[in-house]
Coordinates of C-alpha atoms in Angstrom, one line a residue:
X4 CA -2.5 -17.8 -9.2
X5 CA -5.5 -15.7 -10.2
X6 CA -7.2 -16.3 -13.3
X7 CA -9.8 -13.4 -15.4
X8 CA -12.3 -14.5 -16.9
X9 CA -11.1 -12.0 -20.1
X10 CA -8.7 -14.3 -21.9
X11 CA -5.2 -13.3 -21.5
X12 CA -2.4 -15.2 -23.6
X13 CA 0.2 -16.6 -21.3
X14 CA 2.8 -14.8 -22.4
X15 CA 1.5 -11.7 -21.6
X16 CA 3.2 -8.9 -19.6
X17 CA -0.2 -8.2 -18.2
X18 CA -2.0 -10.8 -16.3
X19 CA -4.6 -10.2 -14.1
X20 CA -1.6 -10.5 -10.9
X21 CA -0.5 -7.3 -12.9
X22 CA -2.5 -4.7 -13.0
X23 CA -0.4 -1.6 -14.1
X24 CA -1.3 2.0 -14.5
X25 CA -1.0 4.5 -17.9
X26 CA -2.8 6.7 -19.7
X27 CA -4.2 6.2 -23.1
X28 CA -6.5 7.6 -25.4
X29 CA -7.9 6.6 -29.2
X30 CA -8.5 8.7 -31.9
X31 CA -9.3 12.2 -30.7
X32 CA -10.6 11.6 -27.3
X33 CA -9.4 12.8 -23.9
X34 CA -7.0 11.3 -22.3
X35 CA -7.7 8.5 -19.8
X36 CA -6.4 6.9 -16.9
X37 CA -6.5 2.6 -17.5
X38 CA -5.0 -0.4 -16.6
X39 CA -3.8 -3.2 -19.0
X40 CA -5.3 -6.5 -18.9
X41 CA -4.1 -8.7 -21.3
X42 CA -4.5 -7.3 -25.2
X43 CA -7.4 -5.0 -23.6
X44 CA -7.2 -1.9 -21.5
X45 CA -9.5 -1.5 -18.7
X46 CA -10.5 2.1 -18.7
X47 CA -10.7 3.8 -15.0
X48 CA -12.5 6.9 -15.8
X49 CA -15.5 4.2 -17.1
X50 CA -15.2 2.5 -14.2
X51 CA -15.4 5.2 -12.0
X52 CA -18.4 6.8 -13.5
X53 CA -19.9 3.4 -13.0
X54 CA -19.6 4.2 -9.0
X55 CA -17.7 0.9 -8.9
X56 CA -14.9 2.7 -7.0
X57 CA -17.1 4.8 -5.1
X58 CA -16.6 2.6 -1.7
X59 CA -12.5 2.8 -2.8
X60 CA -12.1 6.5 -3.7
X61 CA -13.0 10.0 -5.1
X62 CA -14.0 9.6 -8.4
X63 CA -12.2 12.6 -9.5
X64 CA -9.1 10.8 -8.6
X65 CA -9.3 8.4 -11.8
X66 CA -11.3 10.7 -13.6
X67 CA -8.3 13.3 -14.4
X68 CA -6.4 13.4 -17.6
X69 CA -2.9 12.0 -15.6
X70 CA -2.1 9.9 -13.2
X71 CA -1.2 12.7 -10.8
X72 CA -4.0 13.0 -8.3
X73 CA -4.5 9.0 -7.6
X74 CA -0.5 9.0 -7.1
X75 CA -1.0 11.8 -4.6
X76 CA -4.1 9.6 -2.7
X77 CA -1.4 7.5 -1.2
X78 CA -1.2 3.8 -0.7
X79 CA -4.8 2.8 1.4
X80 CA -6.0 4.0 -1.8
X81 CA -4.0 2.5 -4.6
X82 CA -4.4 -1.2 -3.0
X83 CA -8.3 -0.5 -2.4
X84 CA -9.1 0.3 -6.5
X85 CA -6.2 -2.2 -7.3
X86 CA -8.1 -5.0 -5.4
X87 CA -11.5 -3.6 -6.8
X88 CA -9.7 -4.2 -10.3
X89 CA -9.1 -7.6 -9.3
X90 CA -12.2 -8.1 -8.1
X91 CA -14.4 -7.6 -11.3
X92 CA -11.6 -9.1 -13.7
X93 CA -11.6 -11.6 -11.9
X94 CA -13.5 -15.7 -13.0
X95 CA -15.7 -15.9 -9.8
X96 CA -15.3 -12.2 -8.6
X97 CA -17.5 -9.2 -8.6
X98 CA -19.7 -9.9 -12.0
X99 CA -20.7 -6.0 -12.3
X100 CA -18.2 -5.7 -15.2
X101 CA -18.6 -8.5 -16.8
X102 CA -22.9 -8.5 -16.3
X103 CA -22.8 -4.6 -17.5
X104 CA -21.5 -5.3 -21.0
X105 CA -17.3 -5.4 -21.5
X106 CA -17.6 -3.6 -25.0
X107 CA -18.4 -0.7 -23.1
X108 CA -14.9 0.0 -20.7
X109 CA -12.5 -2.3 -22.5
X110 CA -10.3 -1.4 -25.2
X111 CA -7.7 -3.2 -27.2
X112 CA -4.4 -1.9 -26.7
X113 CA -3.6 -2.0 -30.4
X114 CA -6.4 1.0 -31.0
X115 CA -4.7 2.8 -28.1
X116 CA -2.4 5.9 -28.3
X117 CA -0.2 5.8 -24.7
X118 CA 0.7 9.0 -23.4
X119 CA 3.5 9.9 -20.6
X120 CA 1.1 8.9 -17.5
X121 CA 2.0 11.8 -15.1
X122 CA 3.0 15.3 -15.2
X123 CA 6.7 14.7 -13.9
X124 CA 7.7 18.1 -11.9
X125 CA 11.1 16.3 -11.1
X126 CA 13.5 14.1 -12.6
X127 CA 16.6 13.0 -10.9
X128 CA 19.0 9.9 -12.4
X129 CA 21.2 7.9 -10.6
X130 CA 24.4 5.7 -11.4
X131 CA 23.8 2.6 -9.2
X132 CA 25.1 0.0 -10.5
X133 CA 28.6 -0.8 -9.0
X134 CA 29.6 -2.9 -12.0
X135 CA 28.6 0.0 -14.8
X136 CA 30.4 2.5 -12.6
X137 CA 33.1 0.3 -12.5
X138 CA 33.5 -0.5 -16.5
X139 CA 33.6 3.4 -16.9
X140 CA 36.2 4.0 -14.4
X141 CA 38.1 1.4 -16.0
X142 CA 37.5 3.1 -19.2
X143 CA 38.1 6.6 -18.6
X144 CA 40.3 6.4 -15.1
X145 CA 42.4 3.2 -16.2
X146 CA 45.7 3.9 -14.0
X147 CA 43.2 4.8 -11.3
X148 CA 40.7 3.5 -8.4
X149 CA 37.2 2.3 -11.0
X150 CA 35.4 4.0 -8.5
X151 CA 35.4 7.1 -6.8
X152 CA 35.8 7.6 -3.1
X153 CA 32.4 8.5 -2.6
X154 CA 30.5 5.8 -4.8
X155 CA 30.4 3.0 -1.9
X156 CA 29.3 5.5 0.7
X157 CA 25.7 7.3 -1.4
X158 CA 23.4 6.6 -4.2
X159 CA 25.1 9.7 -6.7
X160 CA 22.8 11.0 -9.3
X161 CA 22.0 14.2 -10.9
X162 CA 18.7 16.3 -11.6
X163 CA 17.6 15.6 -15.2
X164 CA 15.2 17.2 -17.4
X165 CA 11.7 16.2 -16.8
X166 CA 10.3 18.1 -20.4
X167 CA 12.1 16.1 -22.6
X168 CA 11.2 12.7 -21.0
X169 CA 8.8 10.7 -23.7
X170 CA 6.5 8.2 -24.0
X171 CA 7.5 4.5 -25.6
X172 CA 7.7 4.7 -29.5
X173 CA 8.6 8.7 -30.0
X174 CA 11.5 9.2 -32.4
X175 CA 14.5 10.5 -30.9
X176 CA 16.7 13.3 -32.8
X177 CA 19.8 13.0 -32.8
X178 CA 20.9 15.7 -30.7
X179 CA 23.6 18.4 -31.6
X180 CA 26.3 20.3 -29.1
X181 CA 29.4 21.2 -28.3
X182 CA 32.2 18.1 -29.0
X183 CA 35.9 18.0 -29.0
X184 CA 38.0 15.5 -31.3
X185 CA 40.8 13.5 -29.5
X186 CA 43.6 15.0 -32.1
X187 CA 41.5 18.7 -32.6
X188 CA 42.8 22.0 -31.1
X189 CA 39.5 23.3 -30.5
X190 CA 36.0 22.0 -30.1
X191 CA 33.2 21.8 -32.8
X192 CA 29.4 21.9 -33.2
X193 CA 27.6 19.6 -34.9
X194 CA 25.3 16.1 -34.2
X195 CA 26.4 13.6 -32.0
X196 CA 28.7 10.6 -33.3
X197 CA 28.5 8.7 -30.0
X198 CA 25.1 8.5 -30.0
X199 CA 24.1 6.1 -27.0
X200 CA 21.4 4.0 -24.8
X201 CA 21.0 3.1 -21.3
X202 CA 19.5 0.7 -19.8
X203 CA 17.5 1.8 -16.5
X204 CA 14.6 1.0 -14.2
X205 CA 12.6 3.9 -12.5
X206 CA 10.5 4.6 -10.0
X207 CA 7.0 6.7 -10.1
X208 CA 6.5 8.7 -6.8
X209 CA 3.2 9.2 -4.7
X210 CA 2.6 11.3 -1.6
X211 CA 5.9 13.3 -1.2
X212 CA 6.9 15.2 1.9
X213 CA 7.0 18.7 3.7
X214 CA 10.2 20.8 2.8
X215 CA 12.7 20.3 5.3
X216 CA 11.5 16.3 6.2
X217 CA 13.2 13.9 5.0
X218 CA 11.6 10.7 3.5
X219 CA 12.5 7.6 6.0
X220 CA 14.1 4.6 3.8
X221 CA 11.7 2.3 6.2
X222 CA 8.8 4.2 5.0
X223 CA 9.4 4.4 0.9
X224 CA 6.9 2.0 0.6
X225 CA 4.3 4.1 1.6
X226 CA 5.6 6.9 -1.2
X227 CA 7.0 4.9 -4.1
X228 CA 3.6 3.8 -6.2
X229 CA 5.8 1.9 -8.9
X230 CA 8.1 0.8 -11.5
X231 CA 9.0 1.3 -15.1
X232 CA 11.4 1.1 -18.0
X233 CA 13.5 3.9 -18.9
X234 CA 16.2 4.6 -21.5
X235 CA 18.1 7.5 -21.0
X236 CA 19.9 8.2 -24.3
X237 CA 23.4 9.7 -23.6
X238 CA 25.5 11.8 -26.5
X239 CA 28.8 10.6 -25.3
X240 CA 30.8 12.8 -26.9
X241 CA 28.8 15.5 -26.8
X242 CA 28.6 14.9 -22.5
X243 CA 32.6 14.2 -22.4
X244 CA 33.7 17.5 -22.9
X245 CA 31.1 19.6 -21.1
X246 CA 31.0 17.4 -18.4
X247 CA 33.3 19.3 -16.6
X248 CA 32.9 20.0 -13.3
X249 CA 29.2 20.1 -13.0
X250 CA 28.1 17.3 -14.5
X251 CA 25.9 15.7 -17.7
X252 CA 23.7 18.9 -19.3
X253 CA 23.0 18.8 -23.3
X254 CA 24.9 15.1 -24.1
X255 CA 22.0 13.8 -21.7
X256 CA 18.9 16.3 -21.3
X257 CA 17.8 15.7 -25.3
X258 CA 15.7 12.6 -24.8
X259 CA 14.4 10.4 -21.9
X260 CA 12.3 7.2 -23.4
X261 CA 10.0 5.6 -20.9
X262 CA 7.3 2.4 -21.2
X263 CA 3.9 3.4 -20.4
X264 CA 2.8 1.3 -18.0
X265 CA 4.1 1.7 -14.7
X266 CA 3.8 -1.7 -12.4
X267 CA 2.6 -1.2 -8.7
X268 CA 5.1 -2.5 -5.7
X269 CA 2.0 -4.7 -4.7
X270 CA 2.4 -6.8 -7.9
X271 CA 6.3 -6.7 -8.1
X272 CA 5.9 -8.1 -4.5
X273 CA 6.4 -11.7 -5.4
X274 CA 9.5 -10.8 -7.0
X275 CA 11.4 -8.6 -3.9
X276 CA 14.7 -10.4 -3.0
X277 CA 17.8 -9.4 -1.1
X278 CA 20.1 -7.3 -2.7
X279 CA 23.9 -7.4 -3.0
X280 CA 26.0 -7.1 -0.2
X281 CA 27.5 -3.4 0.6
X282 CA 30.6 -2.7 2.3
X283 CA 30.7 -0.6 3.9
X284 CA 27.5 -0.7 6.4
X285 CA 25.6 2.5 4.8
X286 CA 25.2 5.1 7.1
X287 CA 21.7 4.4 9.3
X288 CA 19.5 7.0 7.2
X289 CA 20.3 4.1 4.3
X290 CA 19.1 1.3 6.4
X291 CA 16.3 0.3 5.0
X292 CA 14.5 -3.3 6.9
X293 CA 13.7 -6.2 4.7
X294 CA 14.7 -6.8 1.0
X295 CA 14.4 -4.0 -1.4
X296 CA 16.1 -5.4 -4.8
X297 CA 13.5 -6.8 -7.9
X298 CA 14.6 -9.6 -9.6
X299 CA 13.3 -7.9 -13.0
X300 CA 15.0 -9.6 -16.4
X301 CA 15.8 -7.0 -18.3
X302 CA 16.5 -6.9 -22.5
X303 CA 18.2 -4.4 -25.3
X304 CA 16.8 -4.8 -28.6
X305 CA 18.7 -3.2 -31.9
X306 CA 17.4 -3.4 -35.3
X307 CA 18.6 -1.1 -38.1
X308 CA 17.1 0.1 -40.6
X309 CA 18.5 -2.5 -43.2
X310 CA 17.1 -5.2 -41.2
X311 CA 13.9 -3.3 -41.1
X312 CA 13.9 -3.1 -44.2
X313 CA 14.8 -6.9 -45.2
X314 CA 12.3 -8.1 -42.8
X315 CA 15.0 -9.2 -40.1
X316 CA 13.9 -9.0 -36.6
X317 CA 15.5 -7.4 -33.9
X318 CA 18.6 -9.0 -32.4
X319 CA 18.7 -9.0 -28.5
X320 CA 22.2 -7.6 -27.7
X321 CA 22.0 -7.4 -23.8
X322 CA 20.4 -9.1 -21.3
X323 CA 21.0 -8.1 -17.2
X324 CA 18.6 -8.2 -14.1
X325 CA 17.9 -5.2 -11.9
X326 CA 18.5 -7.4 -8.9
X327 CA 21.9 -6.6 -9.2
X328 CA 21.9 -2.4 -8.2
X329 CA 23.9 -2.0 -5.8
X330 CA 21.7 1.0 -4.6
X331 CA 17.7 0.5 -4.1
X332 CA 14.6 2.5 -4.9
X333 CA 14.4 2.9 -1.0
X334 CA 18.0 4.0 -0.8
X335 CA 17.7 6.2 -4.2
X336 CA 14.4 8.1 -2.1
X337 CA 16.0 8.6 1.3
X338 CA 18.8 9.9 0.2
X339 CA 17.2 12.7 -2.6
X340 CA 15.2 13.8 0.4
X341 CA 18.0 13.5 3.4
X342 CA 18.6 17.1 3.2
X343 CA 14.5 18.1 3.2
X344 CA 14.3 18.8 -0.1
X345 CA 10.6 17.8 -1.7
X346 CA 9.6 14.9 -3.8
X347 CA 6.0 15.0 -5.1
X348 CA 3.4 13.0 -6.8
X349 CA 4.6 12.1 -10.1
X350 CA 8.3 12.6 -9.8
X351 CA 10.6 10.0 -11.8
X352 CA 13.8 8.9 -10.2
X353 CA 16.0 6.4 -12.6
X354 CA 18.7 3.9 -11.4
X355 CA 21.1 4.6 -13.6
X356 CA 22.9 2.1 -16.2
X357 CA 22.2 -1.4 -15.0
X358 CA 24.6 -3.8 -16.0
X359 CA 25.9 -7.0 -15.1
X360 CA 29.4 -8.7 -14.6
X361 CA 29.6 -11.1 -17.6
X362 CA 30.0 -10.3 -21.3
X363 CA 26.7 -9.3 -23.0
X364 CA 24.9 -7.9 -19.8
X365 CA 26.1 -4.5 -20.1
X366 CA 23.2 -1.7 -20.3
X367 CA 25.1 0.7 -22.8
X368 CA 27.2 0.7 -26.0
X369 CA 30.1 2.4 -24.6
X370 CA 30.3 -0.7 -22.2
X371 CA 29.2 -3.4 -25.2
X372 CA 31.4 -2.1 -27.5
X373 CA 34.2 -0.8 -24.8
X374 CA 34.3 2.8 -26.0
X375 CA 34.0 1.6 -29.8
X376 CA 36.9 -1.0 -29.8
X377 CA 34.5 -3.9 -29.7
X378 CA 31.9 -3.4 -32.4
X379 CA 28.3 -5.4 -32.3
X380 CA 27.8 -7.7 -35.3
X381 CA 24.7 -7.6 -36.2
X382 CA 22.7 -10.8 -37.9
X383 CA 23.0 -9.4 -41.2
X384 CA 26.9 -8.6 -41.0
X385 CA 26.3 -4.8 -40.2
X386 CA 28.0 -3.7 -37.5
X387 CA 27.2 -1.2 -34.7
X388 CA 29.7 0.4 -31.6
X389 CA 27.6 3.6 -31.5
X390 CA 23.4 4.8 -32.8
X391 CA 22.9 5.3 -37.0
X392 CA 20.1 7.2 -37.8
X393 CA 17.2 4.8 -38.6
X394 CA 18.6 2.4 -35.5
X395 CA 15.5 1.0 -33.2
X396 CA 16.1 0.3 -29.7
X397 CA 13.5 -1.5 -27.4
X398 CA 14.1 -2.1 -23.9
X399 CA 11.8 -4.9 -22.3
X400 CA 11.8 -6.0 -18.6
X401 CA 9.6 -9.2 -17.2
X402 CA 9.8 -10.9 -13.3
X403 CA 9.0 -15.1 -13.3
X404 CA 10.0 -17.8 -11.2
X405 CA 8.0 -21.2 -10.4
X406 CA 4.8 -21.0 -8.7
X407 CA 4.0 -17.2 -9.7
X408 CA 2.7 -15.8 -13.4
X409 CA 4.9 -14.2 -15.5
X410 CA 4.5 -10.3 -15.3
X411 CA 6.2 -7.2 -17.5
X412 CA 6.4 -4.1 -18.0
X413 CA 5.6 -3.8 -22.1
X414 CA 8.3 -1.6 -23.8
X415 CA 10.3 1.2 -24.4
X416 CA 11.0 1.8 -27.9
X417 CA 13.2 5.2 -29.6
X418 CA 13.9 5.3 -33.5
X419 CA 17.1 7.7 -34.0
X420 CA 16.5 9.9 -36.6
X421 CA 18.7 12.4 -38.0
X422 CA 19.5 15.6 -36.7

């Protein structure tokens, strides 16, 4: 393990094996490409007007206001500045940093304002997670096969909205639409009552392809740049009775909360494990060689506003591991592009709903609660099977095991408030 001479608590999501990417700025200046070290970030565009990436780069590639142009650079690049971050962070390395005064390209994160690190042209979601997809069959199908005949045989997903996707902390309204009461005659308009969350990973793309080429699985590597957290808030009702035959539109496209730092492949390397089993074989342009599952622990975090306002802390009421999709990132890329359609830098893709097989690792109220039988007790007695206004929800996501530092991925935080 590597150690910086910048002290870095050890409970940190951000060591110096981390390294991950946003975009910041404080007060009213631009915004900034940097990388978080600790309680500090590292600013880029200092760095690179330094000419300490000059051997790595173009400066204007971490000089730009989003991450966009160093995603498009492709993956020679990324390791080169990566390892060049390494080098002058780290005790022993390259003193340049360090000898030229740290006051002058280190930040604390707390002064920071984090801003959504890329300008997302695409935004596709996924449902990959055999045992969510299984827990709403069960729901909604329950004299009938969980899953549906096509589920075992291709990653399904739908394209989201990529304007309404949001950084960590930005309040989420609750959103208003169409719904239909079980007993009612005819549908209504009016806010959501089944308001919801759901636990996802996603991943940030690079260089994309040509129209009409397909991305390889074997070579995803070379086009995912990273990982993040994502939350994409659902208005169940709302998205049960338009759903019909096309698919989620208004009861999902309101709000999409993500974490601001997205974490490289290269550092979640440590952390790459096999994946479950899938029966059938998928179909060769699925294949993808070696392991391709994260083992990422993964949180929910629910305090209302009474416990907000009593002081209480957040209770944790889920807990799951990403190792468990049944479909990978590599899987989720191949087959967005298997019929030549374009992914570029920048583009979001989420995994769906991850959840897990025992009680309390489900990544969404409508599984937690099942469909509001089940209600959540909270630690001062309040209980919870859908979102109240003034409700916080924080998603956190960490990898550790013996022998390598603890890394995460910060936060991704959304206060409901009303419509």
């Amino acid at each position: 393990m590597s150690e910086s001479w910048l002290p870095v608590p050890i409970e940190s999501d951000f060591p110096i094996e981390n390294l991950p990417f946003g975009v910041f700025s404080v007060e009213r200046a631009l915004r900034r490409i940097g990388v978080a070290i600790g309680e500090k970030i590292l600013d880029c565009r200092a760095v690179a007007d330094a000419g300490w990436f000059d051997d790595c780069c173009e400066r204007e590639l971490l000089e730009a206001p989003e991450l966009n142009p160093f995603l498009a650079a492709g993956q020679t690049v990324w390791r080169a500045v990566r390892g060049r971050l390494s080098e002058l962070l780290r005790a022993g390395g390259d003193p340049r940093l360090r000898d030229a005064g740290p006051e002058h390209f280190l930040i604390d994160r707390v002064r920071a304002t984090m801003h959504v690190p890329m300008e997302i042209g695409d935004y596709v979601d996924f449902y990959s997670s055999i045992e969510h997809a299984t827990n709403l069959g069960r729901l909604f199908r329950p004299n009938a096969e969980a899953l549906l005949p096509n589920w075992r045989w291709l990653p399904v997903g739908y394209h989201g909205r990529s304007s309404t996707i949001v950084i960590d902390g930005t309040p989420v309204r609750r959103p208003c639409g169409q719904r239909k009461p079980p007993n009612a005659a005819v549908p209504e308009f009016g806010p959501s009552r089944r308001l919801d969350i759901e636990l996802e990973m996603g991943f940030v793309t690079g260089p994309g392809n040509a129209l009409g080429t397909p991305i390889a699985a074997d070579d995803a590597r070379e086009h995912i740049f990273g990982l993040l957290l994502v939350n994409d808030w659902s208005a169940r009702d709302i998205q049960a009775w338009e759903y019909q035959p096309l698919g989620p539109f208004l009861g999902k496209s309101f709000a999409t909360t993500i974490s601001p730092w997205i974490v490289t492949l290269d550092a979640l390397e440590p952390f790459c494990v096999e994946g479950p089993p899938q029966e059938p074989a998928p179909l060769d342009y699925l294949r993808a060689g070696g392991p391709w599952a994260y083992d990422v622990q993964l949180s929910v975090e629910l305090q209302t506003a009474r416990m907000r306002e009593h002081g209480d802390a957040p209770q944790q009421i889920s807990r799951t591991n990403a190792r468990d999709l049944y479909w990978n990132v590599a899987q989720q890329l191949a087959h967005a592009t298997a019929n030549g359609a374009v992914a570029r830098p920048g583009d979001l893709f989420a995994s769906g709903t991850i959840s897990g097989s025992e009680p309390g690792t489900q990544g969404s109220l409508i599984e937690l609660t099942w469909n509001g039988e089940r209600a959540i007790e909270m630690s001062d007695g309040e209980k919870r099977t859908f979102l109240e206004d003034g409700d916080e929800v924080t998603l956190r996501g960490w990898c550790e095991k013996p022998g390598a530092r603890r890394i995460g991925f910060g936060a991704a935080r959304g206060l409901i408030v009303s419509s």
